[in-house]
Coordinates of C-alpha atoms and ligand atoms in Angstrom, one line a residue:
X119 CA 75.6 76.3 206.8
X120 CA 72.9 79.0 207.4
X121 CA 73.7 81.5 210.2
X122 CA 71.6 81.9 213.3
X123 CA 70.6 85.4 214.5
X124 CA 68.9 86.4 217.7
X125 CA 67.0 89.7 217.6
X126 CA 65.8 91.3 220.8
X127 CA 63.0 93.8 220.1
X128 CA 61.9 91.8 217.1
X129 CA 58.3 93.1 217.4
X130 CA 59.5 96.7 217.0
X131 CA 60.0 98.8 213.8
X132 CA 63.7 97.8 213.2
X133 CA 63.2 94.2 214.4
X134 CA 60.5 93.6 211.8
X135 CA 62.6 95.0 208.9
X136 CA 65.8 93.3 210.1
X137 CA 64.2 89.9 210.5
X138 CA 62.7 90.0 207.0
X139 CA 66.1 91.1 205.6
X140 CA 68.1 88.3 207.4
X141 CA 65.6 85.6 206.5
X142 CA 66.0 86.6 202.8
X143 CA 69.8 86.2 203.3
X144 CA 69.2 82.6 204.5
X145 CA 69.5 83.2 208.2
X146 CA 67.5 81.3 210.8
X147 CA 66.1 84.2 212.9
X148 CA 65.1 83.8 216.6
X149 CA 63.3 86.7 218.2
X150 CA 62.4 87.6 221.8
X151 CA 58.9 88.9 222.3
X152 CA 57.2 90.0 225.5
X153 CA 54.1 88.4 226.9
X154 CA 51.3 90.9 226.4
X155 CA 47.5 90.7 227.0
X156 CA 47.0 91.6 223.3
X157 CA 48.8 90.3 220.2
X158 CA 51.9 92.3 219.7
X159 CA 53.4 90.7 216.6
X160 CA 51.6 92.8 214.0
X161 CA 54.8 93.9 212.3
X162 CA 56.1 90.4 211.8
X163 CA 52.9 88.4 211.3
X164 CA 53.7 88.1 207.6
X165 CA 56.9 86.2 208.5
X166 CA 55.2 83.9 211.1
X167 CA 55.5 80.2 210.6
X168 CA 53.4 77.5 212.3
X169 CA 55.5 76.1 215.2
X170 CA 54.6 72.5 214.0
X171 CA 56.6 72.9 210.8
X172 CA 60.1 71.6 210.5
X173 CA 63.0 73.9 209.3
X174 CA 61.3 77.1 210.4
X175 CA 63.4 80.2 209.7
X176 CA 61.5 82.4 212.2
X177 CA 61.2 81.3 215.8
X178 CA 59.9 83.4 218.7
X179 CA 60.7 83.0 222.4
X180 CA 59.0 84.7 225.3
X181 CA 61.4 86.9 227.2
X182 CA 62.2 90.2 228.7
X183 CA 65.3 92.4 228.9
X184 CA 64.9 92.6 232.7
X185 CA 65.2 88.8 233.1
X186 CA 68.8 87.6 233.1
X187 CA 68.0 83.9 233.5
X188 CA 65.5 84.0 230.6
X189 CA 68.0 85.8 228.3
X190 CA 70.8 83.4 229.3
X191 CA 68.7 80.3 228.7
X192 CA 67.6 81.5 225.3
X193 CA 71.1 82.4 224.2
X194 CA 72.4 79.0 225.5
X195 CA 69.7 77.1 223.6
X196 CA 70.2 79.0 220.3
X197 CA 74.0 79.5 220.3
X198 CA 73.6 82.4 217.9
X199 CA 76.2 83.6 215.4
X200 CA 74.9 87.1 215.7
X201 CA 72.8 89.0 218.3
X202 CA 71.1 92.2 217.4
X203 CA 70.2 93.9 220.7
X204 CA 67.3 96.2 219.6
X205 CA 64.9 95.8 222.6
X206 CA 64.4 99.1 224.5
X207 CA 62.0 101.4 226.0
X208 CA 62.7 103.6 223.1
X209 CA 60.6 106.7 223.7
X210 CA 62.6 109.7 224.9
X211 CA 59.6 111.6 226.5
X212 CA 58.3 108.4 228.2
X213 CA 61.8 107.9 229.7
X214 CA 61.2 111.0 231.9
X215 CA 58.1 109.3 233.4
X216 CA 59.8 105.8 233.7
X217 CA 63.5 106.5 234.3
X218 CA 64.3 103.5 236.4
X219 CA 62.5 101.0 234.1
X220 CA 64.2 102.7 231.1
X221 CA 67.7 102.3 232.8
X222 CA 66.9 98.7 233.6
X223 CA 65.8 97.7 230.1
X224 CA 68.0 99.9 228.0
X225 CA 71.2 100.0 230.2
X226 CA 71.3 96.8 232.3
X227 CA 69.5 94.9 229.6
X228 CA 72.6 95.3 227.3
X229 CA 74.9 94.2 230.1
X230 CA 72.7 91.0 230.6
X231 CA 73.2 90.1 226.9
X232 CA 76.9 90.7 227.0
X233 CA 77.4 88.8 230.3
X234 CA 75.3 85.9 229.1
X235 CA 77.5 85.5 226.0
X236 CA 80.6 85.7 228.2
X237 CA 79.4 83.2 230.8
X238 CA 78.2 80.8 228.2
X239 CA 81.7 80.7 226.6
X240 CA 80.5 82.2 223.3
X241 CA 82.8 85.2 223.1
X242 CA 84.6 83.9 220.0
X243 CA 81.4 82.7 218.3
X244 CA 78.7 85.3 218.9
X245 CA 78.9 88.8 217.4
X246 CA 76.8 91.5 219.1
X247 CA 75.2 94.6 217.6
X248 CA 74.1 97.2 220.1
X249 CA 71.4 99.7 219.1
X250 CA 73.1 102.9 220.1
X251 CA 71.6 106.3 219.3
X252 CA 72.2 109.8 218.2
X253 CA 70.4 110.9 221.4
X254 CA 73.9 110.3 223.0
X255 CA 75.0 113.6 221.4
X256 CA 72.1 115.4 223.1
X257 CA 73.4 119.0 223.8
X258 CA 75.6 118.7 220.8
X259 CA 79.3 119.4 221.2
X260 CA 80.1 119.4 217.5
X261 CA 78.2 119.9 214.2
X262 CA 77.8 117.5 212.4
X263 CA 78.1 114.6 214.9
X264 CA 80.5 111.7 214.2
X265 CA 82.0 108.8 216.0
X266 CA 84.5 111.0 217.9
X267 CA 82.0 113.7 219.0
X268 CA 81.8 113.8 222.8
X269 CA 78.4 112.6 224.3
X270 CA 76.1 114.9 226.3
X271 CA 72.9 112.9 226.9
X272 CA 69.7 114.9 227.7
X273 CA 67.2 112.3 228.9
X274 CA 67.0 109.2 231.1
X275 CA 66.7 107.3 227.8
X276 CA 70.0 108.7 226.5
X277 CA 71.8 108.2 229.8
X278 CA 70.7 104.6 229.9
X279 CA 71.9 104.2 226.3
X280 CA 75.2 105.8 227.2
X281 CA 75.8 103.0 229.8
X282 CA 74.9 100.5 227.1
X283 CA 77.3 102.1 224.6
X284 CA 80.2 102.0 227.0
X285 CA 79.5 98.5 228.4
X286 CA 79.6 97.3 224.8
X287 CA 83.0 98.9 224.2
X288 CA 84.2 97.6 227.6
X289 CA 83.3 94.0 226.8
X290 CA 84.9 94.3 223.4
X291 CA 88.2 95.5 225.0
X292 CA 88.2 93.4 228.1
X293 CA 87.1 90.1 226.6
X294 CA 88.0 90.5 223.0
X295 CA 84.4 90.2 222.0
X296 CA 83.0 91.2 218.5
X297 CA 80.7 93.8 220.1
X298 CA 79.8 96.9 218.1
X299 CA 77.7 100.0 218.5
X300 CA 75.6 101.4 215.6
X301 CA 75.0 105.0 216.5
X302 CA 71.9 105.4 214.4
X303 CA 70.2 108.8 213.8
X304 CA 66.4 108.9 213.7
X305 CA 64.9 106.4 211.2
X306 CA 61.3 106.1 210.4
X307 CA 58.9 104.1 208.1
X308 CA 55.3 103.1 207.8
X309 CA 56.0 100.7 210.7
X310 CA 57.2 103.5 213.0
X311 CA 55.5 103.6 216.5
X312 CA 52.5 105.9 216.4
X313 CA 53.8 108.2 219.1
X314 CA 57.1 109.2 217.5
X315 CA 56.8 112.6 215.8
X316 CA 57.0 111.5 212.1
X317 CA 54.3 108.8 212.4
X318 CA 52.1 111.0 214.6
X319 CA 52.2 113.6 211.8
X320 CA 51.6 111.3 208.9
X321 CA 48.7 109.6 210.7
X322 CA 47.2 112.9 211.8
X323 CA 47.5 114.6 208.4
X324 CA 46.1 111.6 206.6
X325 CA 43.0 111.7 208.9
X326 CA 42.7 115.4 208.5
X327 CA 42.7 115.0 204.7
X328 CA 40.1 112.3 204.9
X329 CA 37.9 114.5 207.2
X330 CA 38.1 112.2 210.2
X331 CA 40.2 114.4 212.4
X332 CA 39.9 118.1 213.1
X333 CA 43.4 119.1 214.3
X334 CA 46.7 117.8 215.8
X335 CA 48.5 119.0 218.9
X336 CA 52.3 119.0 218.7
X337 CA 55.3 119.8 221.0
X338 CA 58.5 121.6 220.1
X339 CA 58.2 122.5 216.4
X340 CA 61.7 124.0 216.1
X341 CA 63.9 121.0 217.0
X342 CA 65.8 119.5 214.1
X343 CA 66.3 115.8 213.2
X344 CA 68.4 113.9 210.7
X345 CA 65.7 111.4 209.4
X346 CA 66.4 108.3 207.3
X347 CA 64.3 105.3 206.3
X348 CA 64.5 102.2 208.6
X349 CA 64.8 99.9 205.6
X350 CA 68.2 101.5 204.8
X351 CA 69.3 101.6 208.5
X352 CA 68.8 97.9 209.2
X353 CA 71.2 97.1 206.3
X354 CA 73.9 99.0 208.2
X355 CA 73.3 96.9 211.3
X356 CA 74.0 93.8 209.3
X357 CA 77.1 95.3 207.6
X358 CA 78.6 96.3 210.9
X359 CA 78.6 92.6 212.0
X360 CA 80.1 91.4 208.7
X361 CA 83.4 93.4 209.1
X362 CA 86.8 91.8 209.9
X363 CA 87.1 93.7 213.1
X364 CA 84.5 95.1 215.6
X365 CA 84.0 98.9 215.6
X366 CA 81.4 101.6 216.2
X367 CA 79.7 103.5 213.4
X368 CA 77.5 106.6 212.9
X369 CA 74.5 106.0 210.5
X370 CA 72.8 109.1 209.2
X371 CA 71.8 111.0 206.1
X372 CA 73.6 114.3 206.8
X373 CA 70.4 116.3 206.2
X374 CA 68.6 118.0 209.1
X375 CA 65.0 119.3 209.1
X376 CA 62.8 121.0 211.7
X377 CA 59.6 119.3 212.9
X378 CA 57.7 122.3 211.4
X379 CA 59.2 121.7 207.9
X380 CA 58.5 118.0 208.2
X381 CA 54.8 118.8 208.8
X382 CA 54.8 121.2 205.9
X383 CA 56.5 118.7 203.6
X384 CA 54.1 115.9 204.6
X385 CA 51.1 118.1 203.7
X386 CA 52.8 119.2 200.5
X387 CA 53.1 115.5 199.5
X388 CA 49.3 115.4 199.2
X389 CA 49.0 118.9 197.6
X390 CA 48.2 120.9 200.7
X391 CA 50.0 124.2 201.5
X392 CA 50.3 124.9 205.2
X393 CA 51.4 128.2 206.6
X394 CA 52.7 128.6 210.1
X395 CA 52.0 131.7 212.2
X396 CA 52.7 132.8 215.8
X397 CA 55.4 131.7 218.2
X398 CA 56.1 129.1 220.9
X399 CA 52.9 127.6 222.4
X400 CA 50.8 130.0 220.3
X401 CA 52.2 128.8 216.9
X402 CA 49.6 127.3 214.6
X403 CA 49.6 125.7 211.1
X404 CA 46.9 127.0 208.9
X405 CA 45.6 125.4 205.6
X406 CA 46.6 128.0 203.0
X407 CA 45.7 126.3 199.7
X408 CA 45.2 122.9 198.1
X409 CA 46.4 121.6 194.7
X410 CA 43.3 119.8 193.4
X411 CA 45.2 117.5 191.0
X412 CA 47.7 116.3 193.6
X413 CA 45.1 116.0 196.3
X414 CA 42.8 114.0 194.1
X415 CA 45.6 111.7 193.0
X416 CA 47.1 111.1 196.5
X417 CA 44.0 111.2 198.7
X418 CA 41.0 110.8 196.3
X419 CA 38.8 113.1 194.3
X420 CA 35.8 112.5 196.5
X421 CA 37.4 114.0 199.5
X422 CA 38.4 117.2 197.7
X423 CA 35.3 119.3 198.0
X424 CA 35.0 118.8 201.8
X425 CA 38.7 119.5 202.2
X426 CA 38.5 122.8 200.3
X427 CA 36.0 124.0 202.8
X428 CA 38.8 123.8 205.4
X429 CA 41.1 126.4 203.8
X430 CA 41.9 129.0 206.5
X431 CA 41.4 126.5 209.4
X432 CA 44.1 126.0 212.1
X433 CA 44.9 122.3 211.9
X434 CA 48.2 122.2 213.7
X435 CA 48.5 123.5 217.2
X436 CA 51.0 123.4 220.0
X437 CA 50.4 121.8 223.4
X438 CA 53.2 122.3 225.9
X439 CA 52.5 118.9 227.5
X440 CA 54.6 117.4 224.6
X441 CA 57.6 119.6 225.5
X442 CA 60.5 117.7 227.2
X443 CA 62.1 118.8 230.4
X444 CA 65.4 118.9 228.5
X445 CA 65.3 118.9 224.7
X446 CA 67.8 117.8 222.0
X447 CA 67.5 120.7 219.7
X448 CA 69.7 119.7 216.8
X449 CA 70.9 116.4 215.3
X450 CA 72.8 116.0 212.1
X451 CA 75.1 113.1 211.5
X452 CA 78.3 112.6 209.5
X453 CA 78.3 109.0 208.3
X454 CA 81.5 109.3 206.2
X455 CA 83.1 106.3 208.1
X456 CA 80.1 104.1 207.4
X457 CA 80.1 105.1 203.7
X458 CA 83.8 104.4 203.2
X459 CA 84.3 101.4 205.5
X460 CA 80.9 99.6 205.2
X461 CA 80.0 100.8 201.7
X462 CA 76.7 101.9 203.2
X463 CA 74.6 104.3 201.2
X464 CA 70.9 105.2 202.0
X465 CA 68.4 104.8 199.1
X466 CA 65.7 107.0 200.6
X467 CA 65.9 110.8 201.0
X468 CA 63.5 112.7 203.2
X469 CA 61.0 113.3 200.4
X470 CA 60.9 109.6 199.5
X471 CA 60.5 108.6 203.2
X472 CA 57.6 111.1 203.6
X473 CA 55.9 109.8 200.4
X474 CA 56.2 106.2 201.7
X475 CA 54.7 107.1 205.1
X476 CA 51.9 109.3 203.7
X477 CA 50.8 106.7 201.1
X478 CA 50.7 104.0 203.7
X479 CA 48.8 106.0 206.3
X480 CA 46.2 107.3 203.8
X481 CA 45.5 103.7 202.9
X482 CA 45.3 102.6 206.5
X483 CA 43.1 105.6 207.5
X484 CA 40.7 105.0 204.6
X485 CA 40.2 101.5 205.8
X486 CA 39.6 102.9 209.3
X487 CA 37.1 105.4 208.0
X488 CA 35.3 102.7 206.0
X489 CA 35.0 100.5 209.0
X490 CA 33.8 103.4 211.2
X491 CA 30.9 104.4 208.9
X492 CA 29.8 100.9 208.1
X493 CA 30.6 100.8 204.4
X494 CA 29.5 104.3 203.3
X495 CA 32.9 105.1 202.0
X496 CA 33.5 101.7 200.3
X497 CA 34.1 103.4 196.9
X498 CA 36.7 105.7 198.4
X499 CA 38.5 102.9 200.1
X500 CA 38.9 101.0 196.8
X501 CA 39.5 103.9 194.5
Ligands
LIG415 P1 60.6 100.2 218.9 O1 59.8 100.2 217.6 O2 60.1 101.0 220.0 O3 60.8 98.7 219.3 C1 61.4 98.4 220.6 C2 61.3 96.9 220.8 O4 61.8 96.6 222.1 C3 59.9 96.3 220.7 O5 60.0 95.0 220.1 C4 59.5 96.1 222.2 O6 58.6 95.2 222.4 C5 60.9 95.7 222.7 N1 61.0 95.9 224.2 C6 60.7 97.0 224.9 N2 60.9 96.7 226.2 C7 61.3 95.4 226.3 C8 61.6 94.6 227.4 N3 61.6 95.0 228.7 N4 62.0 93.3 227.1 C9 62.0 92.9 225.8 N5 61.7 93.6 224.8 C10 61.3 94.9 225.0 O7 62.1 100.7 218.5 P2 62.8 100.8 217.1 O8 62.5 102.1 216.5 O9 62.6 99.6 216.3 O10 64.3 100.9 217.6 C11 65.1 99.7 217.8 C12 66.3 100.0 218.7 O11 67.1 101.0 218.2 C13 65.9 100.5 220.1 O12 66.8 100.1 221.0 C14 66.0 102.0 220.0 O13 66.3 102.6 221.3 C15 67.2 102.1 219.1 N6 67.3 103.3 218.2 C16 66.2 103.7 217.4 C17 66.3 104.7 216.6 C18 65.1 105.1 215.7 O14 65.1 106.3 215.2 N7 64.2 104.3 215.4 C19 67.5 105.5 216.5 C20 68.6 105.1 217.3 C21 68.5 104.0 218.1 P3 57.0 95.5 222.3 O15 56.6 95.4 220.9 O16 56.4 94.4 223.1 O17 56.8 96.9 222.9
LIG416 O1 60.1 111.4 217.2 P1 60.6 111.7 218.5 O2 59.8 111.3 219.7 O3 62.1 111.1 218.5 P2 63.4 111.3 219.4 O4 63.1 112.0 220.7 O5 64.4 112.1 218.5 O6 63.9 109.9 219.6 C1 63.9 108.9 218.6 O7 65.1 108.9 217.9 C2 66.3 108.6 218.7 C3 67.5 108.7 217.8 O8 68.0 110.1 217.8 C4 66.1 107.2 219.2 F1 67.2 106.8 219.9 C5 64.9 107.1 220.0 O9 64.7 105.7 220.5 C6 63.7 107.5 219.2 O10 63.5 106.6 218.2 O11 60.9 113.3 218.7 C7 61.7 114.0 217.7 C8 61.5 115.5 218.0 C9 61.8 115.9 219.5 O12 62.6 117.0 219.4 C10 60.5 116.2 220.0 O13 60.5 117.1 221.1 O14 60.2 115.9 217.8 C11 59.8 116.7 218.8 N1 58.3 116.7 218.9 C12 57.5 117.8 218.6 N2 56.2 117.5 218.8 C13 57.5 115.7 219.2 C14 56.2 116.1 219.2 N3 57.9 114.4 219.5 C15 56.8 113.5 219.7 N4 57.1 112.2 220.0 N5 55.5 114.0 219.7 C16 55.2 115.2 219.5 O15 54.0 115.6 219.5

C-alpha cells in the first residue's frame, strides 16, 4: 500500500523538493495551497496532474494555516500517514512588520494541525514533522548549536517557532503522538524565495554580470550562517519520520560563512574578484578583476567586454533599511545526532550550492534580458 502524505507549505521551496522526493518514493502527496490572485504553484507545476485523471499522486487543496476548520476537514478526508508542516510566514525581517500574523500562522498554525490529528483520533496513525529552525538559537548560548543548546529567539518569527517547537514536544509527551521537530539550519537552492539573502545575491550578481543591473543594496554583511542545500535537507525530514521513535534533530553542515564571504564566493564562481572596503553602512564591494576564461564559460563571452569596463565600480552597497531590530549574528550547527541516528549526510557543500544557484540564475536572467530587449540577445540566450 502506498503511503499518503500531507504537506502544508507545498508551494514553498522545501514543499516543492519534498513533494517530488515523496512522489518518487511512491507516496500519494496532498498539499495545501493558499488562494491567491495570481498563480502561486510555479515550483510544483512540473508535478501537476489533471484533476480529471484517476490515481493521481499529487492532489492540491485550498487552505490556510489560520483556518482550523479547513485544516481539520482536509486531514479528516485524507487520513494521512505523515504530515509535513512546512507552511509559515518564513521571513525573519518581515516578522517584525507582521508579528501577530506570524504568530498566528507559525505558532498557532502548528497547534491547529496537532489538535486536528488528536480530535480526529489519528494520534496512532499520523506522524507529524514540524519545520523548526536554527533561528530558535538566536543569541547563541553555545557554539556550535545542537539539540540540547538552550533557545534564545531574536525575532517575532523565532518566538512563534518556539511555541511551535514546544507544542510539538508537548503533544508527543501528552498524547503519545509521533510528532518531531527538525531543527534545520539555513538551506537554499535555485528555488529559494527571492528576498532571502542567498537568492537575492545570486539573482543580483547574475544581473550585474549580464549588464542589466547596476548595483545591489544589502543589510548586515557580517552575520554568519550555516548554509546547506534544500535538496539534502528535505531528505532529513523524511528520515525523521521513518524512525522507530519520535525525536528532535538538528540538520546542519557545520560550516559557517559571513554574508560578505558568500557574496565574494558567488562572484568568484563566475570569475569575478570583489574587494570589500569601508565599514558598517559605508562598506562597499568593488569589482577588482575578472578572469576572462571563467567569465566567458559561466556567463558568456559576448558579455565580457562590457563587464571589463566595470572594473573599479562599486556594485555592492549597504542600506540600513535591511538591518534587523535584533540580529542573529552567528549560526553553526552540530548535526552529529542526525548523522549517527538517521544516517543523514549532505551531498552539497557551500561551493556546490553556490554553483547550482548561480548557474540557474544566470540562465533565468538571460531569458529575462532576452525578453526585455525583444530578441536582440537571442544568441546570448542560447549560447
Ligand atoms: P517558503 O519558501 O517561504 O515557503 C513557505 C510556504 O508556506 C509557502 O508554500 C507559503 O505559501 C506557505 N504559507 C505561508 N503562509 C501560509 C498560510 N497562512 N497558510 C498556508 N500556507 C502558508 O519556506 P521554506 O524555505 O520552504 O521553509 C519551509 C519551512 O521550514 C517554513 O516553515 C520555514 O519557516 C522553515 N524553515 C526554513 C528554513 C530555510 O532555511 N529554508 C530553515 C529552517 C526552518 P505561498 O507560496 O502561498 O506563499
Ligand atoms: O536569508 P535571510 O533572510 O535568512 P534568515 O534570517 O537566517 O532566516 C532564514 O533561515 C532560518 C533558519 O535559520 C529560517 F528559519 C527562516 O525561515 C529563513 O529561511 O538572512 C540571513 C542573514 C541575516 O543575518 C540578515 O540580516 O543575512 C543578513 N542579510 C544581509 N543583507 C540579509 C540582507 N538578509 C536579507 N534577507 N536581505 C538582505 O539584503
